[in-house]
GROMACS .gro file of C-alpha atoms in nm:
model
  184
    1UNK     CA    1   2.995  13.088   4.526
    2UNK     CA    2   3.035  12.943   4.224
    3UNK     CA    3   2.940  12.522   4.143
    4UNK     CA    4   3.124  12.323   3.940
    5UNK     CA    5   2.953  12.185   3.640
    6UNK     CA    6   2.983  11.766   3.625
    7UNK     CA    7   2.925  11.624   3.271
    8UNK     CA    8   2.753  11.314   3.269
    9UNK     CA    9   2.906  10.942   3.365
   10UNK     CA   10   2.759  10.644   3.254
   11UNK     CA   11   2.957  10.437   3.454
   12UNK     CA   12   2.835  10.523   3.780
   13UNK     CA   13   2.702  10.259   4.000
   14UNK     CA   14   2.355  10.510   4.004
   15UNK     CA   15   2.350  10.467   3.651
   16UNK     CA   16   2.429  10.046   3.609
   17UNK     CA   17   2.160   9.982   3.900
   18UNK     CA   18   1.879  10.161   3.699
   19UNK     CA   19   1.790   9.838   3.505
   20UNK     CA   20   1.749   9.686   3.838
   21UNK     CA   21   1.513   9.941   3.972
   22UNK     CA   22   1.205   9.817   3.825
   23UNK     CA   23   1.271   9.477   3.950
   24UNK     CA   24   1.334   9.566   4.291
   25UNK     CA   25   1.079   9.832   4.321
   26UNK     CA   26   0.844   9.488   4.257
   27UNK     CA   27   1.023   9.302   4.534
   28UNK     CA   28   1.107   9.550   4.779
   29UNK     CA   29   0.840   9.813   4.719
   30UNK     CA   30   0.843  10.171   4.603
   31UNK     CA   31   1.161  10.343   4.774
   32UNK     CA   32   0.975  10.690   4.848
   33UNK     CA   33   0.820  10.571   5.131
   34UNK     CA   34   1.143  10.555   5.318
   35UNK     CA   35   1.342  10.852   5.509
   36UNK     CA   36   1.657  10.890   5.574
   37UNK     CA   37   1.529  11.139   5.864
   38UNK     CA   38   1.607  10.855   6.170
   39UNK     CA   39   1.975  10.754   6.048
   40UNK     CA   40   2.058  11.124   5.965
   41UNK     CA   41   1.955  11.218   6.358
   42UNK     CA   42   2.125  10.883   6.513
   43UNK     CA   43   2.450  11.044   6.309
   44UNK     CA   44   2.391  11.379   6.437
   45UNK     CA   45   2.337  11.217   6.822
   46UNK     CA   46   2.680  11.027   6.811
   47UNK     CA   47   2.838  11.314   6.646
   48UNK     CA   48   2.733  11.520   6.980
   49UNK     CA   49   2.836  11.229   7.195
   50UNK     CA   50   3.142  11.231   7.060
   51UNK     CA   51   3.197  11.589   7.192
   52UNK     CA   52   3.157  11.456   7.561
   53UNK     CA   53   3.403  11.182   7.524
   54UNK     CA   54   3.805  11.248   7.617
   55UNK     CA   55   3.904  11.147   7.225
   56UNK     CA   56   4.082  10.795   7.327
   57UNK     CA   57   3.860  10.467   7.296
   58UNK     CA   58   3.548  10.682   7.122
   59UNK     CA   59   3.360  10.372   7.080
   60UNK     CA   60   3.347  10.224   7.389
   61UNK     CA   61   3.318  10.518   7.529
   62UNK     CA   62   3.029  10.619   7.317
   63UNK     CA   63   2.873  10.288   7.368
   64UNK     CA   64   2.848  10.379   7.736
   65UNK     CA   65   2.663  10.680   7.705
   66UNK     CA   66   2.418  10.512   7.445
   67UNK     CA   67   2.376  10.236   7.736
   68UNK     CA   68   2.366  10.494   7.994
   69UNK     CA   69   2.061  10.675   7.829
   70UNK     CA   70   1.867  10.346   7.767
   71UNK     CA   71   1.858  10.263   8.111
   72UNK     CA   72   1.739  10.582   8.248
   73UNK     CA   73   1.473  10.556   7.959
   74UNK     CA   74   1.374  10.243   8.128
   75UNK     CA   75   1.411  10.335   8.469
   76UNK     CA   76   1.171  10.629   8.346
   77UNK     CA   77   0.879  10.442   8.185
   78UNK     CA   78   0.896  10.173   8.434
   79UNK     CA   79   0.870  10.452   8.710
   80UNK     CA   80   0.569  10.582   8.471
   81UNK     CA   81   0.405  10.244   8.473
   82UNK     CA   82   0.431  10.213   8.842
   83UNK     CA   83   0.226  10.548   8.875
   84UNK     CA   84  -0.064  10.490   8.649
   85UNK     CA   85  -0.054  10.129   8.733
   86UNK     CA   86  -0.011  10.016   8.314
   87UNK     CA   87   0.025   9.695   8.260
   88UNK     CA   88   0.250   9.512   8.014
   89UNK     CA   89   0.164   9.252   7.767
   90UNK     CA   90   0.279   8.934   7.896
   91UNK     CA   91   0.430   8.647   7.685
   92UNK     CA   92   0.254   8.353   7.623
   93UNK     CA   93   0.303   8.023   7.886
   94UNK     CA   94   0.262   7.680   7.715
   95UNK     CA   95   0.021   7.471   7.899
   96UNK     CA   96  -0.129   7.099   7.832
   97UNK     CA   97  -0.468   7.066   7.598
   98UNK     CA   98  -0.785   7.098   7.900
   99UNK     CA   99  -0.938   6.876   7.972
  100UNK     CA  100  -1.367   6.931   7.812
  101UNK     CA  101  -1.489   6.799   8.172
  102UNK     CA  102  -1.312   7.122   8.347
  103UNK     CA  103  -1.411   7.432   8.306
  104UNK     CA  104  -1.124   7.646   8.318
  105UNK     CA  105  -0.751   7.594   8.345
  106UNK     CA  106  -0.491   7.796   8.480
  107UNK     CA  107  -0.110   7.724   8.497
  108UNK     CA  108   0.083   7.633   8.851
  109UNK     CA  109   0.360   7.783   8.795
  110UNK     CA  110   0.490   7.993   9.058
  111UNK     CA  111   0.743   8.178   8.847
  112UNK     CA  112   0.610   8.530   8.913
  113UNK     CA  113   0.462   8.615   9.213
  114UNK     CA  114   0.321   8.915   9.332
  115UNK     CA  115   0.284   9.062   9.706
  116UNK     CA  116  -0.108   9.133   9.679
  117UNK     CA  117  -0.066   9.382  10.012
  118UNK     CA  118   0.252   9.546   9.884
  119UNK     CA  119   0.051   9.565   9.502
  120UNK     CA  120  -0.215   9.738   9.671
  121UNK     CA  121  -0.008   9.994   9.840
  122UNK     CA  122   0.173  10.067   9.560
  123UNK     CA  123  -0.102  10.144   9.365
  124UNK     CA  124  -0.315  10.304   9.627
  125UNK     CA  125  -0.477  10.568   9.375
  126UNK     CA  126  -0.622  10.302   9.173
  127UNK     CA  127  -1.057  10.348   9.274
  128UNK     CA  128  -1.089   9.939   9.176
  129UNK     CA  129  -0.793   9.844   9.447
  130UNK     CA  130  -1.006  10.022   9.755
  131UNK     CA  131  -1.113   9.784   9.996
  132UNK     CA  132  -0.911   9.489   9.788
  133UNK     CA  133  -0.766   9.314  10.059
  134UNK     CA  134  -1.091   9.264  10.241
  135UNK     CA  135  -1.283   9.198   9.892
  136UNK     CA  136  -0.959   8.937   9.842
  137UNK     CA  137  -1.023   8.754  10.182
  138UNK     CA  138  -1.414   8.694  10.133
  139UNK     CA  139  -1.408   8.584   9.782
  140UNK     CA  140  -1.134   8.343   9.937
  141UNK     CA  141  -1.394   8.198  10.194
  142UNK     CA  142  -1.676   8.206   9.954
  143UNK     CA  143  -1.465   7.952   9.740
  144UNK     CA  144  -1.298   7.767  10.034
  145UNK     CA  145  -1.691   7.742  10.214
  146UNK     CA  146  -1.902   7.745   9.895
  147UNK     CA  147  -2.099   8.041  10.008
  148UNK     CA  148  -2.326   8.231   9.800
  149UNK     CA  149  -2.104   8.540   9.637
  150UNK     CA  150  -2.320   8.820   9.815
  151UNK     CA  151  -2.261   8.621  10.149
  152UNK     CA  152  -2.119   8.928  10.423
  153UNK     CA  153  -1.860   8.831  10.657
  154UNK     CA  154  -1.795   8.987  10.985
  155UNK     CA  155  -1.400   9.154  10.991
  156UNK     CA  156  -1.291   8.867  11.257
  157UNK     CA  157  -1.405   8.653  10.974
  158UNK     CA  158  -1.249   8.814  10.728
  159UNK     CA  159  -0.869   8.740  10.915
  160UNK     CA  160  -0.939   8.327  10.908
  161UNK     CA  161  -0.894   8.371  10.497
  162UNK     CA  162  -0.465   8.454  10.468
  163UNK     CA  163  -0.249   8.411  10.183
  164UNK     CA  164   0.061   8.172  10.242
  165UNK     CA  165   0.369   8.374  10.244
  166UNK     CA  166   0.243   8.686  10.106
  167UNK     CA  167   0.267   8.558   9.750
  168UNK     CA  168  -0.041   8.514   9.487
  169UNK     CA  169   0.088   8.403   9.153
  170UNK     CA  170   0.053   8.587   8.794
  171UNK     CA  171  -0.023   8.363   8.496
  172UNK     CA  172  -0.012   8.448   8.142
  173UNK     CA  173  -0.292   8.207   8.020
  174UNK     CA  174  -0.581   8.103   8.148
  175UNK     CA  175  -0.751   7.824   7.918
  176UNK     CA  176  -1.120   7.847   7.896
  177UNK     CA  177  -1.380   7.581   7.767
  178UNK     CA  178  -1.716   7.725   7.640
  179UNK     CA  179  -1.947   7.420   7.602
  180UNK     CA  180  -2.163   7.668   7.434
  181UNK     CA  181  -2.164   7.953   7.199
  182UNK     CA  182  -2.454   8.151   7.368
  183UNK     CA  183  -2.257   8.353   7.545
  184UNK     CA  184  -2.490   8.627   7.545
   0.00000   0.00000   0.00000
C-alpha cells in the first residue's frame, strides 16, 4: 500500500480558522474535551438500520424504527419503575404565597390521582406499604376525630374511614411555614 504524499495548502479552511482558535478556545472552551465517539455510533446505528429498510422512503422509514426503539425503551424503564416502585421527579405546581397563620399548604388540584388500593397492590413487595390501607383508615379518623396518634381502633372501626371514589390526590408542592429555626 503505498500513501500519497500531500504538500502543504495554505488555503485550507483548517489553516484560515487557526487565528480564530485562540479566541474561541476562550469562548467555547478547550476542544479536547469533546468526542466524536456518540455521533460516530449514531452513524454507525442508522447505517445498520438502513440495512433493515426495503431501499424506498429510507427516512421515514428509518424514522420509524428510531421511534419504534424509543418506545420500547420507555415501555421498559417504566415497567422497571413499576417493579422497584422508583419514583420520578415531579415538576413544580405554582401555588398562592401561605398564609403565616397556617401551618402548611397543599394544592387542591385534583389533576393526578392515584388509586391508594390499586397503588398498594401494585407494589405489594414494598415492607413500608404492609398493612397501608388499615394504617391509611386510622390516621384518617385520628384527623377527622382528633384522637391522639397512638389511639387503636377496632377493624369495624377501621371500615367507617373510606376514601370517596377510590381516588387520593398527588401534589407536587407542599408549602411549609417554620415560625422557627429550631428545628432540632
Amino acid at each position: 500500500m503505498h500513501c500519497n504524499q500531500k504538500k502543504f495548502n495554505n488555503k485550507t479552511y483548517k489553516t484560515h480558522s487557526l487565528g480564530h482558535y485562540p479566541w474561541a478556545v476562550q469562548y467555547w472552551g478547550a476542544t479536547d474535551v469533546f468526542s466524536t465517539q456518540a455521533g460516530e455510533r449514531e452513524h454507525m446505528h442508522v447505517k445498520h438500520l438502513y440495512h433493515v429498510t426495503n431501499k424506498q422512503h429510507v427516512e421515514e422509514q428509518i424514522g420509524t424504527h428510531v421511534m419504534c426503539q424509543v418506545r420500547m425503551k420507555q415501555a421498559e424503564e417504566y415497567q422497571r419503575e413499576q417493579k422497584e416502585g422508583v419514583v420520578e421527579p415531579v415538576d413544580y405546581e405554582e401555588m398562592p404565597a401561605i398564609d403565616p397563620d397556617k401551618h402548611h399548604q397543599i394544592s387542591s388540584s385534583q389533576k393526578d390521582p392515584i388509586n391508594p388500593y390499586y397503588w398498594t397492590k401494585t407494589n405489594n413487595t414494598d415492607p413500608s406499604l404492609m398493612n397501608f390501607k388499615q394504617d391509611l383508615q386510622a390516621h384518617l379518623l385520628q384527623c377527622l376525630h382528633g384522637s391522639p396518634s397512638d389511639m387503636q381502633y377496632e377493624p369495624q372501626h377501621l371500615c367507617l374511614a373510606s376514601i370517596a371514589n377510590n381516588k387520593i390526590y398527588e401534589h407536587k408542592t407542599m408549602q411549609l411555614y417554620y415560625s422557627t429555626y429550631d428545628l432540632w
